[in-house]
PDB file of C-alpha atoms in Angstrom:
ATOM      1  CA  UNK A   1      -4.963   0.767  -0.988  1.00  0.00           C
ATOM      2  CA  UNK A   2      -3.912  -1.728  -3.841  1.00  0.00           C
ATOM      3  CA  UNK A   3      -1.453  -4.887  -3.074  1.00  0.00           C
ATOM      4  CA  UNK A   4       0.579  -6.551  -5.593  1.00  0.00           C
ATOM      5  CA  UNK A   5       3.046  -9.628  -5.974  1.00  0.00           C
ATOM      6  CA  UNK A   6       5.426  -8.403  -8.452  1.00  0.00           C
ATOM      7  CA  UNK A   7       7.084 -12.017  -8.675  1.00  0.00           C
ATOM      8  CA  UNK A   8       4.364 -14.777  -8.648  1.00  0.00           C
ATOM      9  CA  UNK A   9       7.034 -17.517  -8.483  1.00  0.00           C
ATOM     10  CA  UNK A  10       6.875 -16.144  -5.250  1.00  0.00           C
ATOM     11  CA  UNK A  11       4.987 -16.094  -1.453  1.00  0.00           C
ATOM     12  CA  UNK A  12       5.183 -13.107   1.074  1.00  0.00           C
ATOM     13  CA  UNK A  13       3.797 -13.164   4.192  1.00  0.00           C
ATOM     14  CA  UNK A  14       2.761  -9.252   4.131  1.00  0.00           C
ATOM     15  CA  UNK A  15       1.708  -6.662   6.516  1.00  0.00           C
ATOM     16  CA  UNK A  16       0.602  -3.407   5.341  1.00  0.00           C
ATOM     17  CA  UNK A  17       0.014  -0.489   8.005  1.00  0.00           C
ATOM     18  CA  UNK A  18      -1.125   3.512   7.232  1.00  0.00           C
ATOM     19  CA  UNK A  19      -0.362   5.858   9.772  1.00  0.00           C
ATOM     20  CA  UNK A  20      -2.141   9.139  10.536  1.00  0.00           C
ATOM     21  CA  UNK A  21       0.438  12.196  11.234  1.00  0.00           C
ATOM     22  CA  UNK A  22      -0.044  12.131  14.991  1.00  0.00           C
ATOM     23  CA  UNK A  23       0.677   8.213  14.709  1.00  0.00           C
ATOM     24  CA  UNK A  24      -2.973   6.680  14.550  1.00  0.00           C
ATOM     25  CA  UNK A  25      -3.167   3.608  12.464  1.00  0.00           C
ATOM     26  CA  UNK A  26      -5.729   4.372   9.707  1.00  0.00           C
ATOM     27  CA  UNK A  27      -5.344   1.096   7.723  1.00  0.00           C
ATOM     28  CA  UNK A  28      -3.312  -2.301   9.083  1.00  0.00           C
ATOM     29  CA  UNK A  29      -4.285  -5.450   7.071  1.00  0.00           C
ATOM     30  CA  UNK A  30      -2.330  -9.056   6.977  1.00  0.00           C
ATOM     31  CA  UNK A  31      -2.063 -10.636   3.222  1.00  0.00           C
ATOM     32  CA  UNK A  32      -0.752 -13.960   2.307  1.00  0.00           C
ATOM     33  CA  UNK A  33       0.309 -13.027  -1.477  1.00  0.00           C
ATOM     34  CA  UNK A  34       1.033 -16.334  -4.150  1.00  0.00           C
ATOM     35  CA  UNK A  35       0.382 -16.872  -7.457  1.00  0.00           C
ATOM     36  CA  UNK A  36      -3.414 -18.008  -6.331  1.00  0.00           C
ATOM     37  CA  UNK A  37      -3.265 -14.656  -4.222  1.00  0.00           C
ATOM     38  CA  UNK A  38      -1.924 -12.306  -6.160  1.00  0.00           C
ATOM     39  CA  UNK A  39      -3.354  -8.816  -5.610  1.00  0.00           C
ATOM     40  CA  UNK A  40      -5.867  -7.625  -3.156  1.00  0.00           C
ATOM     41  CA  UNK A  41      -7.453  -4.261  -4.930  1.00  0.00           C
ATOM     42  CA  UNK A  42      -9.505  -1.764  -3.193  1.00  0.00           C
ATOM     43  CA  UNK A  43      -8.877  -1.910   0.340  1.00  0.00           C
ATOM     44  CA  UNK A  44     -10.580   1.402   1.908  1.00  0.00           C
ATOM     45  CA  UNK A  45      -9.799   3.174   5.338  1.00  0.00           C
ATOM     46  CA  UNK A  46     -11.116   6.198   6.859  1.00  0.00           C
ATOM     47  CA  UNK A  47     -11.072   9.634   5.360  1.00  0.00           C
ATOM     48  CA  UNK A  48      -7.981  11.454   6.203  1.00  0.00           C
ATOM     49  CA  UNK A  49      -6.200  14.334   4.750  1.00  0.00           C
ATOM     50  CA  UNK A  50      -3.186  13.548   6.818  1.00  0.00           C
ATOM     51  CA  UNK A  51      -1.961   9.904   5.939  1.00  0.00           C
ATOM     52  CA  UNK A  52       1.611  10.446   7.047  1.00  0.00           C
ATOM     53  CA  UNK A  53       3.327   6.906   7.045  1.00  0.00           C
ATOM     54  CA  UNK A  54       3.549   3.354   5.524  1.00  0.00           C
ATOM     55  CA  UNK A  55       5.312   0.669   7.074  1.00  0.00           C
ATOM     56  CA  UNK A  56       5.032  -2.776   5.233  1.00  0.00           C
ATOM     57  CA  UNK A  57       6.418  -5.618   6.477  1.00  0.00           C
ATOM     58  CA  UNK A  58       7.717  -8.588   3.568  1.00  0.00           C
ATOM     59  CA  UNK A  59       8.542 -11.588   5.401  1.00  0.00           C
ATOM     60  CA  UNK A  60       9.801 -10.195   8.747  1.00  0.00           C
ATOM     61  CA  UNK A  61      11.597  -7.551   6.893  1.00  0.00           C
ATOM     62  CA  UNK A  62      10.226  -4.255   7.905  1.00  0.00           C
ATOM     63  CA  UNK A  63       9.986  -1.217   5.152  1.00  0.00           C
ATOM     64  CA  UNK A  64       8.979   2.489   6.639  1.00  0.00           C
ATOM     65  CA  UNK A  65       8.134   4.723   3.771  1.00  0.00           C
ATOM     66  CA  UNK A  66       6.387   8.731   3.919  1.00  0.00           C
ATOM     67  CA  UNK A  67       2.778   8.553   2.189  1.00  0.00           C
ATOM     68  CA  UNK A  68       3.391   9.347  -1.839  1.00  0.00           C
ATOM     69  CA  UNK A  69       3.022  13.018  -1.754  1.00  0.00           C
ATOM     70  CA  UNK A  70       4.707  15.999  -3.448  1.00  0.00           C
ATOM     71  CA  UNK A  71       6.446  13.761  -5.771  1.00  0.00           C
ATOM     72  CA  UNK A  72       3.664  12.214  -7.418  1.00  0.00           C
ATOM     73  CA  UNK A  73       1.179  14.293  -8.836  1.00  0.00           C
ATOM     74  CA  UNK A  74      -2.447  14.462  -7.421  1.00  0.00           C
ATOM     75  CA  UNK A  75      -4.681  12.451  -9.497  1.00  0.00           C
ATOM     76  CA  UNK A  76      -7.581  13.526 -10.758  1.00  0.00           C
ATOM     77  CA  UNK A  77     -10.203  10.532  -9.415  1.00  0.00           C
ATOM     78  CA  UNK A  78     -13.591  10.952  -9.867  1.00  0.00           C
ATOM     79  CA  UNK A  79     -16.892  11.256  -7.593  1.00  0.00           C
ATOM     80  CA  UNK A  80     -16.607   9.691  -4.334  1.00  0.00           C
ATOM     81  CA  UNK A  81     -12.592   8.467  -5.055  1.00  0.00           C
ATOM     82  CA  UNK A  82      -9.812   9.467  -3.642  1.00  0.00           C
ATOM     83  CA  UNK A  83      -5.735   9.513  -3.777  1.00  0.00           C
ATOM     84  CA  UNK A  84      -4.477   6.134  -2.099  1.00  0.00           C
ATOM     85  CA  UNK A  85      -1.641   4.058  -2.528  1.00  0.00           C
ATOM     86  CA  UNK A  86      -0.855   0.719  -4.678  1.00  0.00           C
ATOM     87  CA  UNK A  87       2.004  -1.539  -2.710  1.00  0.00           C
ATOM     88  CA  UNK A  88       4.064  -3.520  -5.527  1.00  0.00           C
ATOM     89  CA  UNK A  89       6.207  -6.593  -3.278  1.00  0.00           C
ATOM     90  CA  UNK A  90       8.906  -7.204  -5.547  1.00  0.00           C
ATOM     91  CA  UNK A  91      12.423  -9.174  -5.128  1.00  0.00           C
ATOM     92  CA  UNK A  92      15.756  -7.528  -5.577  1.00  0.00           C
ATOM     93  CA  UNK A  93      18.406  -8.693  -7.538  1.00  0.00           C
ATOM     94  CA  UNK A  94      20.073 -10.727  -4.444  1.00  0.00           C
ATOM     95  CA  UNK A  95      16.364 -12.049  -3.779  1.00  0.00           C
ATOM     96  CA  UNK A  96      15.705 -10.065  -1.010  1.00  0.00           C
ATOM     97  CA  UNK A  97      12.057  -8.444  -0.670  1.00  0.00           C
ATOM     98  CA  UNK A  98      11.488  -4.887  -1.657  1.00  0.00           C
ATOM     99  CA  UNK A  99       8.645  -2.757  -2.253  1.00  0.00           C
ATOM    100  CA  UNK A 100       7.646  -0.014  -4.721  1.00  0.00           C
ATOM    101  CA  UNK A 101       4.746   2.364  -3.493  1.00  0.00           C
ATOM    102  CA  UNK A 102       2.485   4.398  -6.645  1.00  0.00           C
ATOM    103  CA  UNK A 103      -0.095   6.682  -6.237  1.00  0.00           C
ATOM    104  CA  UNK A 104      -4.011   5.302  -7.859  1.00  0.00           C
ATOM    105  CA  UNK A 105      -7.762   6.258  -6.801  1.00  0.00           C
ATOM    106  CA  UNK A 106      -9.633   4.216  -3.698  1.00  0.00           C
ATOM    107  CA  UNK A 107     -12.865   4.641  -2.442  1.00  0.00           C
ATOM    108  CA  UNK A 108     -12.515   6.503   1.243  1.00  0.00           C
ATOM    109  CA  UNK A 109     -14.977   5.014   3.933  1.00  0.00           C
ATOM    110  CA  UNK A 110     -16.211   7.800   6.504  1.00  0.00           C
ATOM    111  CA  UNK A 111     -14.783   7.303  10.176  1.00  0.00           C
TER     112      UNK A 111
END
């Protein structure tokens, strides 16, 4: 799990959480993002072959997305690496918060 501040003229208050299929929370972590706080890289969870959903909360404005799946591509990371996720918080045109969800490699910690 990767976070990024797509704007940083910007602060978020941000609240990342992975869900399991059956609902278990696999990954929740709170991030103040600014231009001194930009990104926080490399965030493991448990091993999971099921990561199902990501909610991410910008600001009290709550985003549900499904886990990156069939339409990205598997990629091919190496040795003990996984798929995860990178979280881009960006503003829309009207200012609003949005977010953008990629696939990258993470390190997977054993439950």
């Amino acid at each position: 799990m990767t976070v990024y501040l797509g704007d940083r003229d910007e602060t978020h208050d941000v609240t990342v959480t992975v869900e399991n299929d059956d609902g278990t929370v696999l990954f929740e972590r709170e991030y103040r993002l600014s231009d001194s706080n930009e990104a926080h890289e490399d965030a493991t969870f448990p091993q999971s072959t099921d990561p199902e959903t990501v909610v991410v909360t910008v600001d009290g404005t709550r985003f549900e997305r499904d886990w990156p799946g069939f339409e990205h591509r598997r990629l091919p990371c190496e040795g003990e690496n996984w798929t995860g996720i990178e979280v881009w918080v960006e503003n829309g045109q009207d200012g609003s918060p949005e977010i953008r969800l990629g696939v990258n490699c993470q390190h997977v910690t054993m439950a």
